[in-house]
Short mmCIF file of C-alpha atoms and ligand atoms in Angstrom, two decimals:
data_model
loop_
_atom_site.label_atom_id
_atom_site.label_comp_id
_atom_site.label_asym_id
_atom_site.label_seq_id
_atom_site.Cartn_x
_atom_site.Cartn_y
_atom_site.Cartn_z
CA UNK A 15 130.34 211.41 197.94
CA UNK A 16 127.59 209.16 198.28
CA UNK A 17 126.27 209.67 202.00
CA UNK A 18 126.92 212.68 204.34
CA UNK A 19 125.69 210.54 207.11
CA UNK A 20 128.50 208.00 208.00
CA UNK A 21 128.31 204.29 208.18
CA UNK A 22 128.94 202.87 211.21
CA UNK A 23 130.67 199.22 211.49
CA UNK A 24 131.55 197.59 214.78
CA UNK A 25 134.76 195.07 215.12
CA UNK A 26 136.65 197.80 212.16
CA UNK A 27 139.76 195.86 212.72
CA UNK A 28 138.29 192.56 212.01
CA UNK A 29 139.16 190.68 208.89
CA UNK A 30 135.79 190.34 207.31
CA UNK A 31 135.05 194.21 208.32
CA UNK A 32 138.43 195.58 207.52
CA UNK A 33 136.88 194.62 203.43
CA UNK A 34 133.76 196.27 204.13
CA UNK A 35 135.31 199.33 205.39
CA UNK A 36 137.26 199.17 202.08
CA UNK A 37 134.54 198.62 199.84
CA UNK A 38 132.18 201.51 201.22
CA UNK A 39 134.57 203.62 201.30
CA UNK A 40 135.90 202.88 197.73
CA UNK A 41 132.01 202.91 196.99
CA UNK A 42 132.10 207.08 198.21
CA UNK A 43 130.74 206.33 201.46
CA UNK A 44 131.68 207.70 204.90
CA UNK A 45 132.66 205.00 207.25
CA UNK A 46 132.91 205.28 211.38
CA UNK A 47 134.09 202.23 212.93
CA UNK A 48 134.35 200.79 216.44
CA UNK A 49 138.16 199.46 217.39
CA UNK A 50 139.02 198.18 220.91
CA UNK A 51 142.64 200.11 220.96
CA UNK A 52 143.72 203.18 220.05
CA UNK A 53 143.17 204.38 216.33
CA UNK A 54 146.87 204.99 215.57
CA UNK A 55 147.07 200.94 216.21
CA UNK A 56 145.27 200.37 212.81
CA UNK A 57 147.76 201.78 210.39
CA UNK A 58 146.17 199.48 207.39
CA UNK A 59 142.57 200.61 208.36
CA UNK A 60 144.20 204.73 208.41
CA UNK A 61 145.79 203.98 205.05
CA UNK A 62 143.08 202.66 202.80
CA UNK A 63 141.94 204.90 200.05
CA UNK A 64 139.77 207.31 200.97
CA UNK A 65 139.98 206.67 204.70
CA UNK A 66 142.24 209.85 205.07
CA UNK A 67 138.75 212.23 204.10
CA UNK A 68 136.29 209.60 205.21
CA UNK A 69 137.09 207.16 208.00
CA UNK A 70 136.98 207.65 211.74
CA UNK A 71 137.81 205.40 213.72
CA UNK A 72 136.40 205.46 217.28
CA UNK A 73 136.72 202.86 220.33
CA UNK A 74 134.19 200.55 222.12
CA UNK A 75 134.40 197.42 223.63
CA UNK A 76 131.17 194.88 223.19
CA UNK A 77 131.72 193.97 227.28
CA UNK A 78 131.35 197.96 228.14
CA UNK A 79 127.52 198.69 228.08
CA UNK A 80 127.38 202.35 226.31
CA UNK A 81 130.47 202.14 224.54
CA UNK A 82 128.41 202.11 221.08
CA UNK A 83 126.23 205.46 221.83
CA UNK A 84 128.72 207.74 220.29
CA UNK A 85 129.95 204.99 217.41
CA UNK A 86 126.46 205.24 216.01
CA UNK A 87 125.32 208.62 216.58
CA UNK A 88 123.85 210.63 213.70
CA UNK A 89 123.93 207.21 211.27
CA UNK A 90 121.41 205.48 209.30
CA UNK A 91 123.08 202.08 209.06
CA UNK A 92 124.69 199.90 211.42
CA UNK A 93 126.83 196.80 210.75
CA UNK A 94 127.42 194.89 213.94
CA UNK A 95 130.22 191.97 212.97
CA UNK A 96 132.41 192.76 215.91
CA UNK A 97 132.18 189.42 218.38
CA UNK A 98 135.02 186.77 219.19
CA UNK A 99 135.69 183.89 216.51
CA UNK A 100 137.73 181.44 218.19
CA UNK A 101 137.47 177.85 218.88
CA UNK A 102 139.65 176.93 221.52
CA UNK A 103 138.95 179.46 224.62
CA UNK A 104 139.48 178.75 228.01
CA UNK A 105 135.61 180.06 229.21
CA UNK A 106 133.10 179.91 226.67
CA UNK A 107 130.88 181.95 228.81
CA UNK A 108 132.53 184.57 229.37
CA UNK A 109 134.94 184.18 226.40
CA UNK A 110 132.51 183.68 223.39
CA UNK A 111 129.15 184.26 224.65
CA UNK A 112 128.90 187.23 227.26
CA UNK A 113 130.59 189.56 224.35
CA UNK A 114 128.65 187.72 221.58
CA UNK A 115 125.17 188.05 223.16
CA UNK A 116 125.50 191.05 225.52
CA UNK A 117 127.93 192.64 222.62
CA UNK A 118 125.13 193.12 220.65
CA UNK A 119 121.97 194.37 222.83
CA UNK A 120 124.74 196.96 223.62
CA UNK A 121 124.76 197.84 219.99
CA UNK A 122 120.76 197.45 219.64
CA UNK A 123 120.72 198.99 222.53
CA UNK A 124 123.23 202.52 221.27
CA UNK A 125 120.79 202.20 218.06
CA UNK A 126 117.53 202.70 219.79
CA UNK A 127 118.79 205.54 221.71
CA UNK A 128 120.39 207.38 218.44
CA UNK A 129 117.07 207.58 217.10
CA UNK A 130 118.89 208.02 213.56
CA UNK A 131 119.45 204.50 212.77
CA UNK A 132 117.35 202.92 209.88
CA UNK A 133 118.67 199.10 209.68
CA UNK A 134 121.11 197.03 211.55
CA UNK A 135 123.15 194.15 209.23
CA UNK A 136 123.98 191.82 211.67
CA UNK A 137 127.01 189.52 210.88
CA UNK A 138 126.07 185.95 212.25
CA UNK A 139 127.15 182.83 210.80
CA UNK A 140 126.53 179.14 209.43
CA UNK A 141 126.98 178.44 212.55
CA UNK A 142 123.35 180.18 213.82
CA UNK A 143 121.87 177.76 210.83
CA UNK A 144 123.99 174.07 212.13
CA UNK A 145 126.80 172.68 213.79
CA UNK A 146 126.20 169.05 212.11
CA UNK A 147 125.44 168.78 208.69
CA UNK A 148 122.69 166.15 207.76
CA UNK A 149 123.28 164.03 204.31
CA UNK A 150 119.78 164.27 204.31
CA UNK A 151 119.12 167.80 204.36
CA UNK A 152 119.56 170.88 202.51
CA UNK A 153 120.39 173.89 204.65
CA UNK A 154 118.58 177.03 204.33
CA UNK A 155 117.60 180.39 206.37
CA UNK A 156 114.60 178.81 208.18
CA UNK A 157 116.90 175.91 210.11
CA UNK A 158 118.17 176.76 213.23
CA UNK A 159 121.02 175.08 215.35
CA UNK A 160 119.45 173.95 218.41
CA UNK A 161 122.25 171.28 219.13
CA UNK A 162 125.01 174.08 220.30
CA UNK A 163 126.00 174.49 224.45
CA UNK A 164 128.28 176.11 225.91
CA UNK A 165 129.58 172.38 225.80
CA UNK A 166 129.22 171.53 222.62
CA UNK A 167 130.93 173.89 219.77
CA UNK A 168 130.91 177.06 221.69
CA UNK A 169 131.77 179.37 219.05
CA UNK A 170 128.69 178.07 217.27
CA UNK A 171 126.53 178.36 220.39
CA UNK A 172 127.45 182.24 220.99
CA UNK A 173 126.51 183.26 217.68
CA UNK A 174 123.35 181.29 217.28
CA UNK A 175 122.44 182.96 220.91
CA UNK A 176 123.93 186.28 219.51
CA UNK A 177 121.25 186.52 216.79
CA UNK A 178 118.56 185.00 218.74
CA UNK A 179 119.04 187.77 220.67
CA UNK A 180 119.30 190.24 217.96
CA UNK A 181 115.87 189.14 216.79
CA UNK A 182 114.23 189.28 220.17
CA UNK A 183 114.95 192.72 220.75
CA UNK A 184 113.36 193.72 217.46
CA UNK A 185 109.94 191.84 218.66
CA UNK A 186 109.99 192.81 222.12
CA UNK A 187 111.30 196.27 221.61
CA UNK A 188 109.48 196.93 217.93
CA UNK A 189 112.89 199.62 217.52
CA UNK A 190 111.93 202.33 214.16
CA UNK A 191 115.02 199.93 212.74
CA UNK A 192 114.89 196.72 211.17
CA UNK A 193 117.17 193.77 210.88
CA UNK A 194 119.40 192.05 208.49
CA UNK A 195 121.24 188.77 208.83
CA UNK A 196 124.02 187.73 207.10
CA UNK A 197 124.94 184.18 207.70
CA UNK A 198 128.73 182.92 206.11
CA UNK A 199 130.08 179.93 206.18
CA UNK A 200 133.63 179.61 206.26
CA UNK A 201 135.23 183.36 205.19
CA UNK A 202 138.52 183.10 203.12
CA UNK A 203 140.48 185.00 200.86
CA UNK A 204 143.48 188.05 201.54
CA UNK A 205 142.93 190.14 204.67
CA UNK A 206 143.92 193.62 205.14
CA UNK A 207 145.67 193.13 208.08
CA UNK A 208 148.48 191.35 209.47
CA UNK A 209 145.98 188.69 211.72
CA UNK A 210 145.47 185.12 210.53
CA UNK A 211 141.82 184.65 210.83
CA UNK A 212 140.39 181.87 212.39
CA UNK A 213 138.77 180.49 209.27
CA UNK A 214 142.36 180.88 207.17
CA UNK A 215 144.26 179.23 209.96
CA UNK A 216 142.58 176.01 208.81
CA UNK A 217 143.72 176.12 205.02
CA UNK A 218 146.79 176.76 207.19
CA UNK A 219 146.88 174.01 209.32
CA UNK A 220 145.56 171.39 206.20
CA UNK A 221 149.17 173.17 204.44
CA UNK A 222 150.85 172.55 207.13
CA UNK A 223 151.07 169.13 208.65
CA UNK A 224 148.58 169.62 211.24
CA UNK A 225 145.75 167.05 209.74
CA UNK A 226 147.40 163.20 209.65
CA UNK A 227 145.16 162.72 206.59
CA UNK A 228 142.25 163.92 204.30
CA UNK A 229 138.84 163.46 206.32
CA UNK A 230 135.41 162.87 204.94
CA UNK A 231 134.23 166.64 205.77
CA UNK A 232 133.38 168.96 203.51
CA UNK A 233 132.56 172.99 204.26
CA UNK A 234 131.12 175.85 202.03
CA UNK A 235 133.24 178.62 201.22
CA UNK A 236 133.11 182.26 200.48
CA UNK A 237 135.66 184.56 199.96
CA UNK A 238 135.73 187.55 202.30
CA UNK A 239 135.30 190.61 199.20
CA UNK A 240 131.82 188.73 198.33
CA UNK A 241 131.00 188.74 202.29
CA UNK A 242 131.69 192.56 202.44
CA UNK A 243 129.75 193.27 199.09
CA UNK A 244 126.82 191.41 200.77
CA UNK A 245 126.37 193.32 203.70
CA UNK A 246 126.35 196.88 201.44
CA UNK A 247 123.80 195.13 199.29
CA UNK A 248 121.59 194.34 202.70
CA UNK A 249 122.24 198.46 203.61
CA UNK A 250 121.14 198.96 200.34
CA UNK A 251 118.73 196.82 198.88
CA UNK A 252 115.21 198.29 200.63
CA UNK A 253 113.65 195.08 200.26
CA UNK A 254 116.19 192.99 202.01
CA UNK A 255 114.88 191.14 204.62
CA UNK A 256 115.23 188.46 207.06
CA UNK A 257 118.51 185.88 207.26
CA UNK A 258 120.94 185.54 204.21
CA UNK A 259 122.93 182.46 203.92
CA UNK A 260 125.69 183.32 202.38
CA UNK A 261 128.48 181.07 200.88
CA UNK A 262 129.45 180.02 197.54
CA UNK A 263 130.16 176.17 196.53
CA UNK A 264 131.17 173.31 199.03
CA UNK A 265 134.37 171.77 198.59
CA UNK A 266 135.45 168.19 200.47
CA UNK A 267 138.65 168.13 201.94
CA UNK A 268 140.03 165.57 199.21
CA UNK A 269 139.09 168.10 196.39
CA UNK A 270 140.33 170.98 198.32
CA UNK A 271 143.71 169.30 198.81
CA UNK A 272 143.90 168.30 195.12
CA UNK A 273 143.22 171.54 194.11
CA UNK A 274 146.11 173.00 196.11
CA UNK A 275 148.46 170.17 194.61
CA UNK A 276 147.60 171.23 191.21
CA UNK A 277 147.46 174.99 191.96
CA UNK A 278 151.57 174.50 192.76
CA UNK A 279 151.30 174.24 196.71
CA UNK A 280 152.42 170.58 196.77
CA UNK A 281 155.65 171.14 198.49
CA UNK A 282 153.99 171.93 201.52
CA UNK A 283 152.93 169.36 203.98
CA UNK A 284 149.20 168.65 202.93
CA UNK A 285 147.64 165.35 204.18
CA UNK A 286 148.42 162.41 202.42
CA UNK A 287 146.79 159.66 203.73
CA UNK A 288 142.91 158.89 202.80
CA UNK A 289 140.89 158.80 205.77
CA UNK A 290 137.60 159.31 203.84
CA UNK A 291 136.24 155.48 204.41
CA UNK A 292 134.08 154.03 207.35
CA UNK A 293 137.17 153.16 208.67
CA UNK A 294 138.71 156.46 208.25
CA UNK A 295 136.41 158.09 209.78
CA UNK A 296 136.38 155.93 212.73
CA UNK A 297 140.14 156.70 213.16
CA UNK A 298 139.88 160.45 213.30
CA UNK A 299 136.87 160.49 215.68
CA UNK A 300 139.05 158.73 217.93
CA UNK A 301 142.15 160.78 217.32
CA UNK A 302 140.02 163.47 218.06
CA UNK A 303 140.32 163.13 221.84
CA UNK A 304 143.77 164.41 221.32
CA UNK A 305 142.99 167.24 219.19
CA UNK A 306 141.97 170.75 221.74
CA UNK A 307 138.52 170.35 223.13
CA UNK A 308 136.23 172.20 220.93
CA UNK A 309 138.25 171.14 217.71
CA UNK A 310 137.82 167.58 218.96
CA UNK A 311 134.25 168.72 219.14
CA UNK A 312 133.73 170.08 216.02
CA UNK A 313 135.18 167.23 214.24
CA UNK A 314 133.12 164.64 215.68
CA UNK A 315 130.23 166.95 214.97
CA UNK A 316 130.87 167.24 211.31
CA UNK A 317 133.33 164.12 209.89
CA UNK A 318 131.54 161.41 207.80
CA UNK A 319 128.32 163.86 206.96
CA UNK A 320 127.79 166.08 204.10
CA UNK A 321 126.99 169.62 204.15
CA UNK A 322 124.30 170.70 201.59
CA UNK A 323 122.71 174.10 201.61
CA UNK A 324 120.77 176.49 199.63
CA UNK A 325 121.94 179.58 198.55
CA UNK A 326 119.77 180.78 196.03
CA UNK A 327 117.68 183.83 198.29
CA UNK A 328 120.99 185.67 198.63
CA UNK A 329 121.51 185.69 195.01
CA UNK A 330 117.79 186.04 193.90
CA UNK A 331 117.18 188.96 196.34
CA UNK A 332 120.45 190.77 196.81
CA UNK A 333 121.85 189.97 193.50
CA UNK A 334 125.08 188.32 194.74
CA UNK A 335 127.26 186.63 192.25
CA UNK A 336 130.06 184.75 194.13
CA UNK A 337 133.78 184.03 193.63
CA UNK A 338 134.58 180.84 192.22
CA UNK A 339 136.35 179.00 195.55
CA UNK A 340 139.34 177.85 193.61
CA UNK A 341 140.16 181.69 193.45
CA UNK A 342 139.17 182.57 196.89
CA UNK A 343 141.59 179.78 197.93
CA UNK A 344 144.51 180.89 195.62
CA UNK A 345 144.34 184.60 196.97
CA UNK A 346 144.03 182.98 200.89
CA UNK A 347 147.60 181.17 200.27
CA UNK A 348 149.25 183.37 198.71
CA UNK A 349 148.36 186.05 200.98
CA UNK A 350 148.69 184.06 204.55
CA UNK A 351 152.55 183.60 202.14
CA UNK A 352 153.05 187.28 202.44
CA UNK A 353 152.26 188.14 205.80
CA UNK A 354 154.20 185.41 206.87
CA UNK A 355 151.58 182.94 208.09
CA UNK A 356 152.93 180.33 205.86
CA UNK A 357 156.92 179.67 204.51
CA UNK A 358 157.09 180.95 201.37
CA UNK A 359 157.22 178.01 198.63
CA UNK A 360 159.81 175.89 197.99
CA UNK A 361 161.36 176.19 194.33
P1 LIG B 413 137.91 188.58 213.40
O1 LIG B 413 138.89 188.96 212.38
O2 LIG B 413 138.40 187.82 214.58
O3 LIG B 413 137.11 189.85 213.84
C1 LIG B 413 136.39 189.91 215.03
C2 LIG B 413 136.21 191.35 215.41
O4 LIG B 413 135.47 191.40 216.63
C3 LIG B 413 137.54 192.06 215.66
O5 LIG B 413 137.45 193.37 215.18
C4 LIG B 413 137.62 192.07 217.18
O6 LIG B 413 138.37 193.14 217.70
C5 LIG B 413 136.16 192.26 217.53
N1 LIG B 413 135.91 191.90 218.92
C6 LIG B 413 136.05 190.69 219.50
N2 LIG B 413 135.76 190.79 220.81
C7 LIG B 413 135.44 192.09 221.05
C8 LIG B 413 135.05 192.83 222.20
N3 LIG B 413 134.95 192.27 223.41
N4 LIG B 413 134.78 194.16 222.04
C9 LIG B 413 134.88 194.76 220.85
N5 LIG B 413 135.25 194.12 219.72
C10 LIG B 413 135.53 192.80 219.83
O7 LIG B 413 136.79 187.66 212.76
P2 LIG B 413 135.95 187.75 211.42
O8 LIG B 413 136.11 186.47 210.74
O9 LIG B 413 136.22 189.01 210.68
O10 LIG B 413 134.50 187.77 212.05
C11 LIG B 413 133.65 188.88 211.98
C12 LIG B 413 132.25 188.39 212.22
O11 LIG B 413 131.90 187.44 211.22
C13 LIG B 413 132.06 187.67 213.57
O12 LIG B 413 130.81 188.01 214.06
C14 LIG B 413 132.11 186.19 213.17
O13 LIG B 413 131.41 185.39 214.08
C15 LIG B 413 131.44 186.25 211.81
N6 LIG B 413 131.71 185.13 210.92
C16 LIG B 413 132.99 184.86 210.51
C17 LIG B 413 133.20 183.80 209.63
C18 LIG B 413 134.57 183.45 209.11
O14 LIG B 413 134.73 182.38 208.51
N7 LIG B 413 135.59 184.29 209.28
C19 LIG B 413 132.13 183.02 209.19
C20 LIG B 413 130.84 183.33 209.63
C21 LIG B 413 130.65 184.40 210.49
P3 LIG B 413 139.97 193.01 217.96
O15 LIG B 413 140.60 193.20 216.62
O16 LIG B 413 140.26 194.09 218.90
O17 LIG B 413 140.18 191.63 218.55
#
């Protein structure tokens, strides 16, 4: 067994921790982690390997200050991912960023009293770096979104407050922890449990007749095992430090959607029409209005620009290697086929 002391993980139920709680505890590890119901609710958290001799699971809620004391108790290492990804909610305040933001000086909060606790690995996002990529630019950990409001891409304004907040509490309350970011852009690959994550949902929708046509956007991808594998290489890499952006390659929606045609998924209903021109793009800013809000938001943010970013500290200092996308998406669509998320193929 590789630590008596357990690791604790908030938001255990969530698809990108659900594979971290796997991995540590295939790694030997002993795992605690925070769910908002009942532990018997989590049957595929109860019956990974190992989790019958080294998981407990133990509730909190990121709105209920003190929830986290006992969750963290006695451990060395914290990883805080638990906070709401969704797009479309009816309050963004207190929706997205009361949870977010007040979510985790609750957890900083639990840590400083444990006195045990020897590095938090925060779980914050692309969307802490941008919410509109720049042609011009190349990404990395030292950009900032500043754009964000509770009006303008939400979900993308709670986290970037969320770790702004994480890192304020380190300077103002210099805690015997440190800090680790981990910043993802879009998560995809199989999930352990029967949700369909917010990031999936979209390979969904582009499968299943939800986009008229293929728009000039492209996003970086990582697949959710590599996310997981990051955040135990930030526990246990001493050196680790500071923000990790962390995604493999970009892919534009035209080569995404070719590579699903040729990977035998061109039955389903995948966008047709090229919309990648001036004109294109003109189009689906204007259909946009009768997308939901924030997804109308999001694509008038991003459509026409290209993403660029640089990835190479998280594979220079934590010695990531990441999936090749085409496989990440493969595993996402044939998994989102056998929970049900999406018909299963016609022959
Ligand atoms: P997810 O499956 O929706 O997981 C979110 C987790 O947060 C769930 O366990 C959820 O609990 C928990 N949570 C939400 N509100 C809560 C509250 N009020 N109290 C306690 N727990 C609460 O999403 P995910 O994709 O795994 O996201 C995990 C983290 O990664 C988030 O911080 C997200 O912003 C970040 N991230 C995700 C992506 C991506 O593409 N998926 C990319 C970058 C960053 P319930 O199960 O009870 O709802």
């Amino acid at each position: 067994m590789k630590t008596i002391k357990p690791v604790c993980i908030t938001g255990a139920s969530g698809f990108i921790a659900a594979h971290i709680v796997r991995e540590l505890l295939e790694q030997g590890y002993r795992v605690r982690g925070t769910v908002r119901k009942t532990p018997a609710n989590y049957p595929f958290l109860l019956s990974l390997p190992g989790a019958a001799e080294r998981l407990e699971l133990v509730q909190a809620d990121l709105l209920a200050a003190g929830t986290y004391d006992r969750a963290v108790e006695g451990c060395d290492y914290v990883m805080h991912t638990a906070s709401p990804y969704e797009i479309n909610v009816k309050n963004p305040q207190t929706d997205l960023v009361d949870p977010a933001v007040n979510g985790t000086e609750t957890v900083l909060e639990s840590c400083l009293k444990s006195g045990s606790v020897k590095r938090v690995i925060f779980t914050s996002s692309i969307a802490a770096i941008t919410d509109e990529p720049d042609s011009r630019k190349v990404f990395t950990e030292k950009d900032w979104n500043t754009m964000s409001s509770l009006d303008r891409n939400p979900y993308h304004f709670s986290k970037t407050s969320a770790e702004l907040a994480a890192w304020d509490f380190i300077m103002k309350k210099r805690p015997a922890f440190d800090l680790v970011a981990i910043n993802p852009f879009m998560v995809i690959g199989p999930s352990l449990g029967p949700s369909l994550n917010t990031s999936n949902e979209i390979i969904r929708d582009i499968m299943s007749g939800v986009y008229p046509g293929i728009m000039d956007m492209n996003w970086g991808f990582v697949d959710v095992r590599d996310v997981a594998k990051a955040h135990i290489l930030a526990m246990e890499t001493g050196t680790a430090s500071g923000r990790y952006l962390c995604s493999a390659e970009t892919m534009h929606m035209r080569e995404l959607v070719e590579l699903l045609k040729s990977s035998g998924f061109g039955s389903y209903a995948l966008p047709k029409i090229d919309l990648t021109g001036k004109a294109g793009t003109l189009l689906m800013k204007a259909l946009s209005f009768t997308q939901p809000k924030n997804t109308g938001i999001y694509i008038r943010t991003t459509i026409g620009r290209t993403m660029r970013y640089d990835n190479s500290k998280i594979k220079r200092e934590l010695g990531i290697s990441f999936k090749p996308v085409k496989e990440s998406l493969i595993d996402s669509v044939n998994d989102m086929i056998k929970w049900g998320h999406l018909p299963p193929q016609k022959k």
